Amino acid sequence: MRGTLVITGGSRGIGAATAVRAAAAGYAVAVNYREDRAAADRVVGEIAAAGGEAVAIGGDVGEENDVVVLFERAVAELGPITALVNSAGVSGGHMLVEDFERERLDAMMRINVVGTMLCCREAARRMSTKHGGNGGAIVNVSSMAATIGGRPGNSAYAASKAAVDCFTVGFAKEVGPAGIRVNTVRPGVTITDMTAAVRDNPEVRASIEASIGMNRTAQPDEIAAPIVWLLSDEASFVSGCRLDASGGGFVIGASTSGR
């Protein structure tokens, strides 16, 4: 057993795929969810059916007390924490800057940025060798949106993920001497419930896919694979990295060569 992995937003999408893959790699998995207990239970059931160990733990990562309880329960029910994946996040919906609403911005930043930071705090307190922990690895799920300011109407979401990228690099330097590695994975457009507008509209999906180097979107397990690799000993000297799982990144149609 590799110890306990806490996955926020673990009941669906990238988080769920990561939970299943990490359990197969030997982690006991704390599957965090905010509202959908049934979805979290399905992930736990899939892990258990394959011979793994997992529990579902509810909590809103944007609420400090919920974060503290999540980590306390994970330790109590599964054992010492050696890994964290911050996959919980919200898109905030389509928002042009001129239509920004303070409540929507606050809600998105509270989950995407502050929630990630609070979870990292709790993980560091338990994993740091300076506090008697065994060290470990953390992966924060960012987005390729952070690299370009987002697609139209998504600049606020992009800003929240750029904050995660910047925080991750600084945090990695802080906790490196304490045996903790910290990285981000920046997915391209991935087919999950959060991207239902792309998944369920063939015209929109075709347009998005045409803007990606590989001319297709990702499936959740294609993002889970590099996440779990970053948690593994194979990535033992990788920290402060921003790994792009982007299908080749964004395609720019016009060429300065005139072709």
XYZ file of C-alpha atoms in Angstrom:
259
model
C 0.000 0.000 0.000
C 1.303 3.436 -0.988
C -0.579 5.257 1.772
C -3.684 7.404 1.599
C -4.565 9.643 -1.331
C -7.107 12.415 -0.891
C -8.852 13.420 -4.119
C -11.088 16.477 -4.077
C -13.846 16.427 -6.660
C -13.338 12.685 -6.804
C -16.889 11.663 -7.629
C -16.844 12.492 -11.336
C -14.773 13.311 -14.388
C -11.017 13.581 -14.017
C -11.210 13.104 -10.251
C -13.122 9.838 -10.518
C -10.805 8.478 -13.204
C -7.815 9.398 -11.050
C -9.328 7.697 -8.006
C -9.776 4.415 -9.861
C -6.328 4.516 -11.460
C -4.614 5.477 -8.179
C -6.355 2.690 -6.289
C -5.074 0.230 -8.883
C -1.595 1.613 -8.210
C -1.940 0.757 -4.518
C -3.319 3.863 -2.824
C -6.158 3.856 -0.333
C -8.365 6.622 -1.692
C -10.483 9.229 0.067
C -13.026 10.244 -2.590
C -14.230 13.735 -1.777
C -17.533 15.008 -3.152
C -19.591 18.129 -2.556
C -23.185 17.090 -3.324
C -23.456 13.832 -5.261
C -22.958 11.086 -2.688
C -24.341 8.464 -5.056
C -21.661 9.244 -7.657
C -18.924 9.054 -5.010
C -20.303 5.730 -3.791
C -20.148 4.368 -7.342
C -16.459 5.276 -7.542
C -15.818 3.651 -4.154
C -17.748 0.587 -5.294
C -15.697 0.286 -8.485
C -12.486 0.495 -6.477
C -13.698 -2.076 -3.943
C -14.807 -4.471 -6.692
C -11.252 -4.399 -8.038
C -9.829 -5.215 -4.610
C -8.915 -1.663 -3.578
C -9.742 0.421 -0.533
C -11.682 3.691 -0.642
C -14.146 5.801 1.284
C -16.439 8.644 0.219
C -16.147 11.833 2.272
C -18.425 14.810 1.674
C -17.331 18.403 1.945
C -17.084 21.715 0.133
C -13.416 22.573 -0.405
C -14.328 26.251 -0.371
C -15.308 25.919 3.304
C -12.338 25.773 5.656
C -13.991 23.571 8.257
C -15.070 21.069 5.610
C -11.463 20.843 4.409
C -10.133 20.188 7.920
C -12.764 17.490 8.513
C -11.981 15.883 5.138
C -8.355 15.375 6.089
C -9.121 14.306 9.644
C -11.556 11.664 8.411
C -9.198 10.466 5.685
C -6.481 9.793 8.268
C -8.899 8.213 10.732
C -10.526 5.914 8.174
C -7.633 5.062 5.860
C -4.342 5.962 7.530
C -1.509 8.474 6.994
C -1.820 10.734 3.959
C 0.949 10.483 1.375
C -0.738 12.103 -1.626
C -3.278 14.757 -2.606
C -4.959 15.539 -5.913
C -6.887 18.800 -6.054
C -9.416 18.084 -8.795
C -12.428 19.965 -7.410
C -13.273 22.970 -9.532
C -16.039 24.949 -11.179
C -16.084 26.766 -14.504
C -18.094 29.740 -13.302
C -20.080 29.623 -16.532
C -19.734 31.877 -19.555
C -18.928 35.405 -18.311
C -17.790 38.320 -20.396
C -15.859 40.843 -18.328
C -18.566 43.474 -18.758
C -21.051 41.004 -17.257
C -18.974 39.980 -14.220
C -20.974 39.396 -11.039
C -19.124 39.575 -7.736
C -20.970 36.608 -6.232
C -20.134 34.333 -9.162
C -16.497 35.419 -9.140
C -16.224 34.897 -5.392
C -17.777 31.427 -5.600
C -15.401 30.332 -8.351
C -12.253 31.705 -6.699
C -13.299 30.235 -3.350
C -13.329 26.720 -4.799
C -10.702 26.857 -7.539
C -8.064 28.900 -5.726
C -8.710 29.171 -1.984
C -9.978 25.595 -1.756
C -6.846 24.305 -3.460
C -4.660 26.323 -1.106
C -6.478 25.128 2.012
C -6.219 21.500 0.941
C -2.504 21.952 0.299
C -2.144 23.443 3.769
C -3.801 20.468 5.418
C -1.786 18.012 3.332
C 1.500 19.754 4.162
C 0.734 19.705 7.874
C 0.321 15.935 7.738
C 2.852 14.938 5.057
C 5.826 17.149 5.909
C 8.831 15.299 7.304
C 9.378 18.349 9.505
C 6.117 17.481 11.280
C 6.722 13.747 11.497
C 5.117 12.854 8.174
C 6.499 10.610 5.471
C 6.565 13.152 2.666
C 4.621 12.532 -0.520
C 3.259 14.179 -3.632
C 0.564 16.680 -4.549
C -0.964 17.332 -7.960
C -3.147 20.374 -8.561
C -5.404 20.141 -11.604
C -5.114 23.378 -13.555
C -6.151 24.020 -17.168
C -4.680 24.952 -20.517
C -6.942 27.986 -20.225
C -4.315 29.430 -17.890
C -1.832 29.592 -20.763
C -3.934 31.750 -23.106
C -6.389 33.615 -20.896
C -9.177 31.195 -21.693
C -11.582 30.904 -24.581
C -14.116 33.744 -25.080
C -16.143 34.308 -21.920
C -13.784 32.286 -19.734
C -11.120 34.805 -18.701
C -12.100 34.604 -15.026
C -11.833 30.821 -15.024
C -8.471 31.088 -16.786
C -7.297 33.552 -14.144
C -8.274 31.146 -11.368
C -6.226 28.383 -12.958
C -3.260 30.691 -13.597
C -3.345 31.411 -9.868
C -3.161 27.666 -9.194
C -0.140 27.373 -11.494
C 1.706 30.219 -9.793
C 0.856 28.987 -6.304
C 2.020 25.468 -7.157
C 5.487 26.634 -8.212
C 5.964 28.653 -5.025
C 4.516 25.947 -2.791
C 6.810 23.320 -4.321
C 9.833 25.361 -3.252
C 8.513 25.739 0.289
C 7.868 22.068 0.928
C 10.589 20.450 -1.188
C 12.968 20.238 1.796
C 10.184 18.535 3.760
C 9.870 15.626 1.333
C 6.841 16.851 -0.612
C 6.697 17.247 -4.378
C 4.047 19.528 -5.909
C 3.045 19.758 -9.569
C 0.164 20.788 -11.775
C -1.425 19.019 -14.695
C -3.028 21.350 -17.245
C -5.667 19.451 -19.216
C -6.975 20.527 -22.561
C -10.723 20.282 -23.124
C -11.788 17.003 -21.516
C -15.188 15.369 -21.908
C -16.811 15.461 -18.473
C -20.029 16.740 -16.922
C -18.363 20.151 -16.549
C -17.971 20.353 -20.325
C -21.455 19.086 -21.134
C -22.000 22.013 -23.518
C -19.161 20.612 -25.635
C -19.979 16.948 -25.114
C -23.646 17.295 -26.035
C -23.381 19.656 -29.025
C -21.720 18.109 -32.088
C -21.136 21.478 -33.791
C -19.495 23.010 -30.728
C -17.415 19.898 -30.178
C -16.202 19.891 -33.783
C -15.225 23.544 -33.500
C -13.306 22.931 -30.264
C -11.572 19.854 -31.659
C -10.443 21.780 -34.718
C -8.565 24.154 -32.402
C -6.565 21.340 -30.739
C -3.356 19.970 -32.216
C -4.580 16.365 -32.218
C -8.021 17.420 -33.502
C -9.872 15.803 -30.632
C -10.830 16.294 -27.014
C -9.524 14.203 -24.115
C -11.167 11.493 -22.074
C -10.823 11.685 -18.262
C -8.501 8.684 -18.020
C -6.064 10.372 -20.396
C -5.652 13.107 -17.792
C -5.685 10.720 -14.840
C -2.684 8.838 -16.250
C -0.180 11.727 -16.009
C -1.631 12.727 -12.638
C -0.948 9.295 -11.177
C 2.484 9.237 -12.829
C 3.354 12.499 -11.067
C 2.358 10.899 -7.769
C 4.611 7.921 -8.420
C 8.266 7.334 -7.603
C 9.010 7.483 -11.338
C 8.551 11.255 -11.003
C 10.783 11.462 -7.924
C 12.758 14.492 -9.184
C 9.795 16.295 -10.757
C 8.468 19.175 -8.675
C 7.216 22.650 -9.491
C 6.286 21.344 -12.952
C 3.312 22.422 -15.066
C 2.588 19.419 -17.243
C 0.397 20.100 -20.282
C -1.931 17.222 -21.158
C -3.244 19.196 -24.075
C -3.310 17.096 -27.209
C -0.681 19.338 -28.742
C -2.032 22.643 -27.495
C -3.909 25.309 -29.398
C -3.810 25.569 -33.165
C -3.349 29.033 -34.661
C -4.816 29.040 -38.147
C -2.901 31.836 -39.859
C 0.775 31.394 -40.724
C 3.318 34.184 -41.085
C 4.735 32.249 -44.049
C 1.577 33.026 -45.982
C 0.743 29.349 -46.451
